Amino acid sequence: MKNVVCLISGRGSNLEALLDAAAREQWEHTLRARIAGVISNRPGAAGLGIAAARGLPTQVIDHRQHTSRDSFDAALMQAVDALRPELVVLAGFMRVLTAAFVDRYAGRMINVHPSLLPAFPGLATHRQALAAGVRVHGATVHFVSHDLDGGAIIGQAAVPVHADDTEETLAARVLAQEHVLLPRCVRLVLQGAVRWHQGRTVELDVAGESLALFGA
Ligand code: GRF
């Protein structure tokens, strides 16, 4: 069985979308894969409740209990490794990871980011998009590299930006697409249809599936 470990920091709607897809598509049978555990760096993360309600093991590694990034990441690594991950999914995980952590999971750790990278890395992506006046915005799933939000892109979903959009309306439109894109990318990586090779994404066999989604 391939274990998927999810790291979260808050609401957990991407985690929920992933769990829904795994159940709907019966990943335990079709992919021999399961979400093996959920780890949050925040004790109050709502996503912990979502995971617990489905009987998943949850853990909190509170970054505030650590005096350095190195010590937090070492504790996180220990917790992740205990779950024997095939794949680590950053599903709304809001901490910058050290190089040692990134190296350990090179090619088997992916992140969902709410912009069409390489535009608008970092925080407040919807505000950045509105300020830049772009007409198209979206979400990206990528392998995690040493560059913040800069790793090899797996898939993207684009949405229109409307003239009357606020950060909130735009964020909601993008989030709905994240919920489609992330499970799809996770599945393709677990299937071995998409993999990481020397810092690039290689598509082996996406079986007619598009990694570019266009949402409304
Ligand atoms: C998502 O927009 C994700 O892309 C970003 O933070 C948000 C997390 O939302 N990194 P949720 O916790 O998955 O609901």
PDB file of C-alpha atoms and ligand atoms in Angstrom:
ATOM      1  CA  MET A   1       0.000   0.000   0.000  1.00  0.00           C
ATOM      2  CA  LYS A   2       1.344   3.423  -0.957  1.00  0.00           C
ATOM      3  CA  ASN A   3       1.040   5.888   1.887  1.00  0.00           C
ATOM      4  CA  VAL A   4       0.171   9.506   1.267  1.00  0.00           C
ATOM      5  CA  VAL A   5       0.931  11.933   4.098  1.00  0.00           C
ATOM      6  CA  CYS A   6      -0.820  15.313   4.088  1.00  0.00           C
ATOM      7  CA  LEU A   7       0.543  18.408   5.785  1.00  0.00           C
ATOM      8  CA  ILE A   8      -1.911  21.174   6.600  1.00  0.00           C
ATOM      9  CA  SER A   9      -2.066  24.445   8.493  1.00  0.00           C
ATOM     10  CA  GLY A  10      -5.709  25.470   8.538  1.00  0.00           C
ATOM     11  CA  ARG A  11      -9.132  25.024   7.002  1.00  0.00           C
ATOM     12  CA  GLY A  12      -8.356  21.770   5.186  1.00  0.00           C
ATOM     13  CA  SER A  13     -10.659  22.110   2.192  1.00  0.00           C
ATOM     14  CA  ASN A  14      -7.991  20.744  -0.154  1.00  0.00           C
ATOM     15  CA  LEU A  15      -7.452  17.845   2.223  1.00  0.00           C
ATOM     16  CA  GLU A  16     -11.193  17.206   2.179  1.00  0.00           C
ATOM     17  CA  ALA A  17     -11.271  17.253  -1.622  1.00  0.00           C
ATOM     18  CA  LEU A  18      -8.408  14.751  -1.661  1.00  0.00           C
ATOM     19  CA  LEU A  19     -10.148  12.465   0.828  1.00  0.00           C
ATOM     20  CA  ASP A  20     -13.379  12.686  -1.178  1.00  0.00           C
ATOM     21  CA  ALA A  21     -11.571  11.749  -4.400  1.00  0.00           C
ATOM     22  CA  ALA A  22      -9.712   8.886  -2.714  1.00  0.00           C
ATOM     23  CA  ALA A  23     -13.004   7.482  -1.435  1.00  0.00           C
ATOM     24  CA  ARG A  24     -14.941   8.087  -4.663  1.00  0.00           C
ATOM     25  CA  GLU A  25     -12.244   6.577  -6.868  1.00  0.00           C
ATOM     26  CA  GLN A  26     -11.495   3.829  -4.341  1.00  0.00           C
ATOM     27  CA  TRP A  27      -7.773   4.513  -4.331  1.00  0.00           C
ATOM     28  CA  GLU A  28      -7.133   1.651  -1.919  1.00  0.00           C
ATOM     29  CA  HIS A  29      -8.206  -0.756  -4.659  1.00  0.00           C
ATOM     30  CA  THR A  30      -7.462   1.142  -7.849  1.00  0.00           C
ATOM     31  CA  LEU A  31      -4.106   2.643  -6.830  1.00  0.00           C
ATOM     32  CA  ARG A  32      -3.203   0.557  -3.798  1.00  0.00           C
ATOM     33  CA  ALA A  33      -2.827   3.902  -2.046  1.00  0.00           C
ATOM     34  CA  ARG A  34      -4.314   5.529   1.023  1.00  0.00           C
ATOM     35  CA  ILE A  35      -4.089   8.761   2.981  1.00  0.00           C
ATOM     36  CA  ALA A  36      -2.064   7.392   5.883  1.00  0.00           C
ATOM     37  CA  GLY A  37      -2.068  10.431   8.122  1.00  0.00           C
ATOM     38  CA  VAL A  38      -2.490  14.179   8.456  1.00  0.00           C
ATOM     39  CA  ILE A  39      -0.047  16.442  10.259  1.00  0.00           C
ATOM     40  CA  SER A  40      -0.700  20.071  11.123  1.00  0.00           C
ATOM     41  CA  ASN A  41       1.698  22.711  12.384  1.00  0.00           C
ATOM     42  CA  ARG A  42      -1.257  24.461  14.048  1.00  0.00           C
ATOM     43  CA  PRO A  43      -3.183  22.828  16.897  1.00  0.00           C
ATOM     44  CA  GLY A  44      -6.414  24.609  15.954  1.00  0.00           C
ATOM     45  CA  ALA A  45      -6.434  23.675  12.266  1.00  0.00           C
ATOM     46  CA  ALA A  46      -9.985  22.829  11.184  1.00  0.00           C
ATOM     47  CA  GLY A  47      -8.571  20.251   8.788  1.00  0.00           C
ATOM     48  CA  LEU A  48      -7.603  18.083  11.753  1.00  0.00           C
ATOM     49  CA  GLY A  49     -11.308  17.665  12.518  1.00  0.00           C
ATOM     50  CA  ILE A  50     -12.043  16.707   8.918  1.00  0.00           C
ATOM     51  CA  ALA A  51      -9.347  14.021   9.059  1.00  0.00           C
ATOM     52  CA  ALA A  52     -10.372  12.753  12.492  1.00  0.00           C
ATOM     53  CA  ALA A  53     -14.019  12.501  11.438  1.00  0.00           C
ATOM     54  CA  ARG A  54     -12.900  10.029   8.788  1.00  0.00           C
ATOM     55  CA  GLY A  55     -10.877   8.016  11.233  1.00  0.00           C
ATOM     56  CA  LEU A  56      -7.495   9.144   9.965  1.00  0.00           C
ATOM     57  CA  PRO A  57      -4.524   9.440  12.285  1.00  0.00           C
ATOM     58  CA  THR A  58      -3.728  13.088  12.978  1.00  0.00           C
ATOM     59  CA  GLN A  59      -0.789  14.757  14.656  1.00  0.00           C
ATOM     60  CA  VAL A  60       0.204  18.283  15.560  1.00  0.00           C
ATOM     61  CA  ILE A  61       3.801  19.413  15.341  1.00  0.00           C
ATOM     62  CA  ASP A  62       3.430  22.935  16.654  1.00  0.00           C
ATOM     63  CA  HIS A  63       6.053  25.215  15.120  1.00  0.00           C
ATOM     64  CA  ARG A  64       5.716  27.565  18.112  1.00  0.00           C
ATOM     65  CA  GLN A  65       7.181  24.863  20.331  1.00  0.00           C
ATOM     66  CA  HIS A  66      10.407  24.994  18.350  1.00  0.00           C
ATOM     67  CA  THR A  67      13.062  27.655  18.561  1.00  0.00           C
ATOM     68  CA  SER A  68      14.439  27.108  15.073  1.00  0.00           C
ATOM     69  CA  ARG A  69      13.268  26.012  11.649  1.00  0.00           C
ATOM     70  CA  ASP A  70      15.803  23.180  11.762  1.00  0.00           C
ATOM     71  CA  SER A  71      14.365  21.771  14.950  1.00  0.00           C
ATOM     72  CA  PHE A  72      10.752  22.081  13.722  1.00  0.00           C
ATOM     73  CA  ASP A  73      11.600  20.427  10.416  1.00  0.00           C
ATOM     74  CA  ALA A  74      13.502  17.622  12.164  1.00  0.00           C
ATOM     75  CA  ALA A  75      10.444  16.878  14.318  1.00  0.00           C
ATOM     76  CA  LEU A  76       8.172  17.081  11.291  1.00  0.00           C
ATOM     77  CA  MET A  77      10.443  14.754   9.332  1.00  0.00           C
ATOM     78  CA  GLN A  78      10.332  12.209  12.113  1.00  0.00           C
ATOM     79  CA  ALA A  79       6.529  12.301  12.173  1.00  0.00           C
ATOM     80  CA  VAL A  80       6.280  12.083   8.380  1.00  0.00           C
ATOM     81  CA  ASP A  81       8.792   9.239   8.118  1.00  0.00           C
ATOM     82  CA  ALA A  82       6.953   7.256  10.778  1.00  0.00           C
ATOM     83  CA  LEU A  83       4.050   7.096   8.299  1.00  0.00           C
ATOM     84  CA  ARG A  84       6.336   5.656   5.566  1.00  0.00           C
ATOM     85  CA  PRO A  85       5.249   8.018   2.816  1.00  0.00           C
ATOM     86  CA  GLU A  86       5.307   7.310  -0.888  1.00  0.00           C
ATOM     87  CA  LEU A  87       4.094  10.863  -1.390  1.00  0.00           C
ATOM     88  CA  VAL A  88       3.903  13.956   0.827  1.00  0.00           C
ATOM     89  CA  VAL A  89       1.160  16.434  -0.063  1.00  0.00           C
ATOM     90  CA  LEU A  90       1.305  20.015   1.169  1.00  0.00           C
ATOM     91  CA  ALA A  91      -2.427  20.736   1.221  1.00  0.00           C
ATOM     92  CA  GLY A  92      -2.546  24.278   2.508  1.00  0.00           C
ATOM     93  CA  PHE A  93       0.645  23.934   4.550  1.00  0.00           C
ATOM     94  CA  MET A  94       1.829  27.457   5.279  1.00  0.00           C
ATOM     95  CA  ARG A  95       5.412  26.968   6.468  1.00  0.00           C
ATOM     96  CA  VAL A  96       8.573  27.413   4.461  1.00  0.00           C
ATOM     97  CA  LEU A  97      10.557  24.178   4.671  1.00  0.00           C
ATOM     98  CA  THR A  98      14.323  23.863   5.122  1.00  0.00           C
ATOM     99  CA  ALA A  99      16.572  22.534   2.379  1.00  0.00           C
ATOM    100  CA  ALA A 100      17.170  19.364   4.406  1.00  0.00           C
ATOM    101  CA  PHE A 101      13.434  18.661   4.518  1.00  0.00           C
ATOM    102  CA  VAL A 102      12.951  19.415   0.834  1.00  0.00           C
ATOM    103  CA  ASP A 103      15.916  17.197  -0.118  1.00  0.00           C
ATOM    104  CA  ARG A 104      14.602  14.279   1.892  1.00  0.00           C
ATOM    105  CA  TYR A 105      11.371  14.185  -0.115  1.00  0.00           C
ATOM    106  CA  ALA A 106      12.722  15.325  -3.482  1.00  0.00           C
ATOM    107  CA  GLY A 107      10.432  14.127  -6.240  1.00  0.00           C
ATOM    108  CA  ARG A 108       7.853  12.820  -3.771  1.00  0.00           C
ATOM    109  CA  MET A 109       6.496  16.000  -2.220  1.00  0.00           C
ATOM    110  CA  ILE A 110       3.956  18.215  -3.971  1.00  0.00           C
ATOM    111  CA  ASN A 111       2.234  21.497  -3.153  1.00  0.00           C
ATOM    112  CA  VAL A 112      -0.912  23.285  -4.252  1.00  0.00           C
ATOM    113  CA  HIS A 113      -0.464  27.016  -4.753  1.00  0.00           C
ATOM    114  CA  PRO A 114      -3.260  29.495  -5.513  1.00  0.00           C
ATOM    115  CA  SER A 115      -1.836  31.181  -8.596  1.00  0.00           C
ATOM    116  CA  LEU A 116      -0.661  30.350 -12.080  1.00  0.00           C
ATOM    117  CA  LEU A 117       3.019  30.002 -11.241  1.00  0.00           C
ATOM    118  CA  PRO A 118       5.521  31.425 -11.909  1.00  0.00           C
ATOM    119  CA  ALA A 119       3.232  34.437 -11.427  1.00  0.00           C
ATOM    120  CA  PHE A 120       2.517  35.428  -7.827  1.00  0.00           C
ATOM    121  CA  PRO A 121       4.536  33.106  -5.596  1.00  0.00           C
ATOM    122  CA  GLY A 122       4.273  33.599  -1.834  1.00  0.00           C
ATOM    123  CA  LEU A 123       1.293  34.954   0.074  1.00  0.00           C
ATOM    124  CA  ALA A 124      -1.783  37.024  -0.810  1.00  0.00           C
ATOM    125  CA  THR A 125      -1.826  35.703  -4.360  1.00  0.00           C
ATOM    126  CA  HIS A 126      -5.357  36.888  -5.109  1.00  0.00           C
ATOM    127  CA  ARG A 127      -4.520  40.410  -3.975  1.00  0.00           C
ATOM    128  CA  GLN A 128      -1.388  40.284  -6.116  1.00  0.00           C
ATOM    129  CA  ALA A 129      -3.427  39.129  -9.122  1.00  0.00           C
ATOM    130  CA  LEU A 130      -6.006  41.906  -8.721  1.00  0.00           C
ATOM    131  CA  ALA A 131      -3.274  44.519  -8.288  1.00  0.00           C
ATOM    132  CA  ALA A 132      -1.523  43.299 -11.419  1.00  0.00           C
ATOM    133  CA  GLY A 133      -4.769  43.479 -13.399  1.00  0.00           C
ATOM    134  CA  VAL A 134      -4.442  40.008 -14.896  1.00  0.00           C
ATOM    135  CA  ARG A 135      -7.477  38.649 -16.751  1.00  0.00           C
ATOM    136  CA  VAL A 136      -6.690  35.025 -16.020  1.00  0.00           C
ATOM    137  CA  HIS A 137      -5.676  33.590 -12.651  1.00  0.00           C
ATOM    138  CA  GLY A 138      -5.666  30.099 -11.179  1.00  0.00           C
ATOM    139  CA  ALA A 139      -3.893  27.384  -9.264  1.00  0.00           C
ATOM    140  CA  THR A 140      -0.793  25.241  -9.692  1.00  0.00           C
ATOM    141  CA  VAL A 141       0.284  21.885  -8.338  1.00  0.00           C
ATOM    142  CA  HIS A 142       4.051  21.437  -8.387  1.00  0.00           C
ATOM    143  CA  PHE A 143       6.855  19.350  -6.977  1.00  0.00           C
ATOM    144  CA  VAL A 144       8.478  21.105  -4.040  1.00  0.00           C
ATOM    145  CA  SER A 145      11.984  22.408  -4.645  1.00  0.00           C
ATOM    146  CA  HIS A 146      14.368  24.733  -2.819  1.00  0.00           C
ATOM    147  CA  ASP A 147      12.789  27.747  -4.505  1.00  0.00           C
ATOM    148  CA  LEU A 148       9.620  28.964  -2.792  1.00  0.00           C
ATOM    149  CA  ASP A 149       6.701  27.952  -5.045  1.00  0.00           C
ATOM    150  CA  GLY A 150       9.283  27.360  -7.766  1.00  0.00           C
ATOM    151  CA  GLY A 151       9.403  23.600  -8.309  1.00  0.00           C
ATOM    152  CA  ALA A 152       8.528  21.698 -11.468  1.00  0.00           C
ATOM    153  CA  ILE A 153       4.900  22.234 -12.418  1.00  0.00           C
ATOM    154  CA  ILE A 154       2.624  19.196 -12.593  1.00  0.00           C
ATOM    155  CA  GLY A 155      -0.743  20.734 -13.452  1.00  0.00           C
ATOM    156  CA  GLN A 156      -2.527  24.065 -13.593  1.00  0.00           C
ATOM    157  CA  ALA A 157      -6.113  25.285 -13.559  1.00  0.00           C
ATOM    158  CA  ALA A 158      -7.078  28.669 -14.965  1.00  0.00           C
ATOM    159  CA  VAL A 159     -10.076  30.833 -14.104  1.00  0.00           C
ATOM    160  CA  PRO A 160     -11.210  34.199 -15.457  1.00  0.00           C
ATOM    161  CA  VAL A 161     -10.824  37.365 -13.394  1.00  0.00           C
ATOM    162  CA  HIS A 162     -14.009  39.452 -13.467  1.00  0.00           C
ATOM    163  CA  ALA A 163     -14.039  43.233 -13.361  1.00  0.00           C
ATOM    164  CA  ASP A 164     -15.984  43.263 -10.109  1.00  0.00           C
ATOM    165  CA  ASP A 165     -13.933  40.582  -8.363  1.00  0.00           C
ATOM    166  CA  THR A 166     -12.787  41.024  -4.790  1.00  0.00           C
ATOM    167  CA  GLU A 167     -10.044  38.967  -3.193  1.00  0.00           C
ATOM    168  CA  GLU A 168     -12.788  36.798  -1.710  1.00  0.00           C
ATOM    169  CA  THR A 169     -14.745  36.122  -4.899  1.00  0.00           C
ATOM    170  CA  LEU A 170     -11.551  35.417  -6.814  1.00  0.00           C
ATOM    171  CA  ALA A 171     -10.193  33.163  -4.068  1.00  0.00           C
ATOM    172  CA  ALA A 172     -13.426  31.138  -4.058  1.00  0.00           C
ATOM    173  CA  ARG A 173     -13.286  30.660  -7.850  1.00  0.00           C
ATOM    174  CA  VAL A 174      -9.672  29.520  -7.666  1.00  0.00           C
ATOM    175  CA  LEU A 175     -10.270  27.284  -4.640  1.00  0.00           C
ATOM    176  CA  ALA A 176     -12.995  25.359  -6.460  1.00  0.00           C
ATOM    177  CA  GLN A 177     -10.421  24.532  -9.114  1.00  0.00           C
ATOM    178  CA  GLU A 178      -7.758  23.588  -6.554  1.00  0.00           C
ATOM    179  CA  HIS A 179     -10.205  20.973  -5.321  1.00  0.00           C
ATOM    180  CA  VAL A 180     -10.321  19.395  -8.781  1.00  0.00           C
ATOM    181  CA  LEU A 181      -6.670  19.859  -9.672  1.00  0.00           C
ATOM    182  CA  LEU A 182      -4.988  18.577  -6.523  1.00  0.00           C
ATOM    183  CA  PRO A 183      -6.663  15.134  -6.368  1.00  0.00           C
ATOM    184  CA  ARG A 184      -6.093  14.677 -10.077  1.00  0.00           C
ATOM    185  CA  CYS A 185      -2.385  15.468  -9.786  1.00  0.00           C
ATOM    186  CA  VAL A 186      -1.986  13.268  -6.719  1.00  0.00           C
ATOM    187  CA  ARG A 187      -3.611  10.387  -8.561  1.00  0.00           C
ATOM    188  CA  LEU A 188      -1.382  10.803 -11.617  1.00  0.00           C
ATOM    189  CA  VAL A 189       1.756  10.860  -9.466  1.00  0.00           C
ATOM    190  CA  LEU A 190       0.604   7.782  -7.524  1.00  0.00           C
ATOM    191  CA  GLN A 191      -0.123   6.014 -10.802  1.00  0.00           C
ATOM    192  CA  GLY A 192       3.373   6.802 -11.971  1.00  0.00           C
ATOM    193  CA  ALA A 193       1.875   8.606 -14.971  1.00  0.00           C
ATOM    194  CA  VAL A 194       3.711  11.760 -13.950  1.00  0.00           C
ATOM    195  CA  ARG A 195       7.014  11.843 -12.150  1.00  0.00           C
ATOM    196  CA  TRP A 196       9.892  14.076 -11.221  1.00  0.00           C
ATOM    197  CA  HIS A 197      13.231  13.616 -12.909  1.00  0.00           C
ATOM    198  CA  GLN A 198      16.210  15.849 -12.236  1.00  0.00           C
ATOM    199  CA  GLY A 199      14.116  18.865 -11.365  1.00  0.00           C
ATOM    200  CA  ARG A 200      11.670  18.455 -14.241  1.00  0.00           C
ATOM    201  CA  THR A 201       8.212  16.948 -14.485  1.00  0.00           C
ATOM    202  CA  VAL A 202       8.059  14.001 -16.846  1.00  0.00           C
ATOM    203  CA  GLU A 203       4.728  12.810 -18.210  1.00  0.00           C
ATOM    204  CA  LEU A 204       4.906   9.125 -18.941  1.00  0.00           C
ATOM    205  CA  ASP A 205       1.314   8.289 -19.636  1.00  0.00           C
ATOM    206  CA  VAL A 206      -1.467  10.643 -18.674  1.00  0.00           C
ATOM    207  CA  ALA A 207      -3.937   8.544 -20.628  1.00  0.00           C
ATOM    208  CA  GLY A 208      -5.623  11.428 -22.375  1.00  0.00           C
ATOM    209  CA  GLU A 209      -5.974  13.458 -19.203  1.00  0.00           C
ATOM    210  CA  SER A 210      -5.224  17.112 -19.477  1.00  0.00           C
ATOM    211  CA  LEU A 211      -3.018  18.666 -16.845  1.00  0.00           C
ATOM    212  CA  ALA A 212      -4.292  22.067 -17.891  1.00  0.00           C
ATOM    213  CA  LEU A 213      -7.785  22.647 -16.552  1.00  0.00           C
ATOM    214  CA  PHE A 214     -10.025  25.546 -17.463  1.00  0.00           C
ATOM    215  CA  GLY A 215     -12.613  26.296 -14.824  1.00  0.00           C
ATOM    216  CA  ALA A 216     -15.392  28.816 -14.705  1.00  0.00           C
TER     217      ALA A 216
HETATM  218  C1  GRF B   1      -5.324  27.087  -0.517  1.00  0.00           C
HETATM  219  O1  GRF B   1      -5.722  28.161  -1.323  1.00  0.00           O
HETATM  220  C2  GRF B   1      -3.933  26.652  -0.873  1.00  0.00           C
HETATM  221  O2  GRF B   1      -3.660  26.724  -2.233  1.00  0.00           O
HETATM  222  C3  GRF B   1      -3.095  27.652  -0.115  1.00  0.00           C
HETATM  223  O3  GRF B   1      -3.769  27.828   1.101  1.00  0.00           O
HETATM  224  C4  GRF B   1      -5.145  27.524   0.930  1.00  0.00           C
HETATM  225  C5  GRF B   1      -5.464  26.431   1.894  1.00  0.00           C
HETATM  226  O4  GRF B   1      -6.823  26.156   1.947  1.00  0.00           O
HETATM  227  N1  GRF B   1      -1.731  27.207  -0.018  1.00  0.00           N
HETATM  228  P1  GRF B   1      -7.350  24.816   2.601  1.00  0.00           P
HETATM  229  O5  GRF B   1      -6.727  24.704   3.985  1.00  0.00           O
HETATM  230  O6  GRF B   1      -6.965  23.662   1.736  1.00  0.00           O
HETATM  231  O7  GRF B   1      -8.835  24.986   2.701  1.00  0.00           O
END
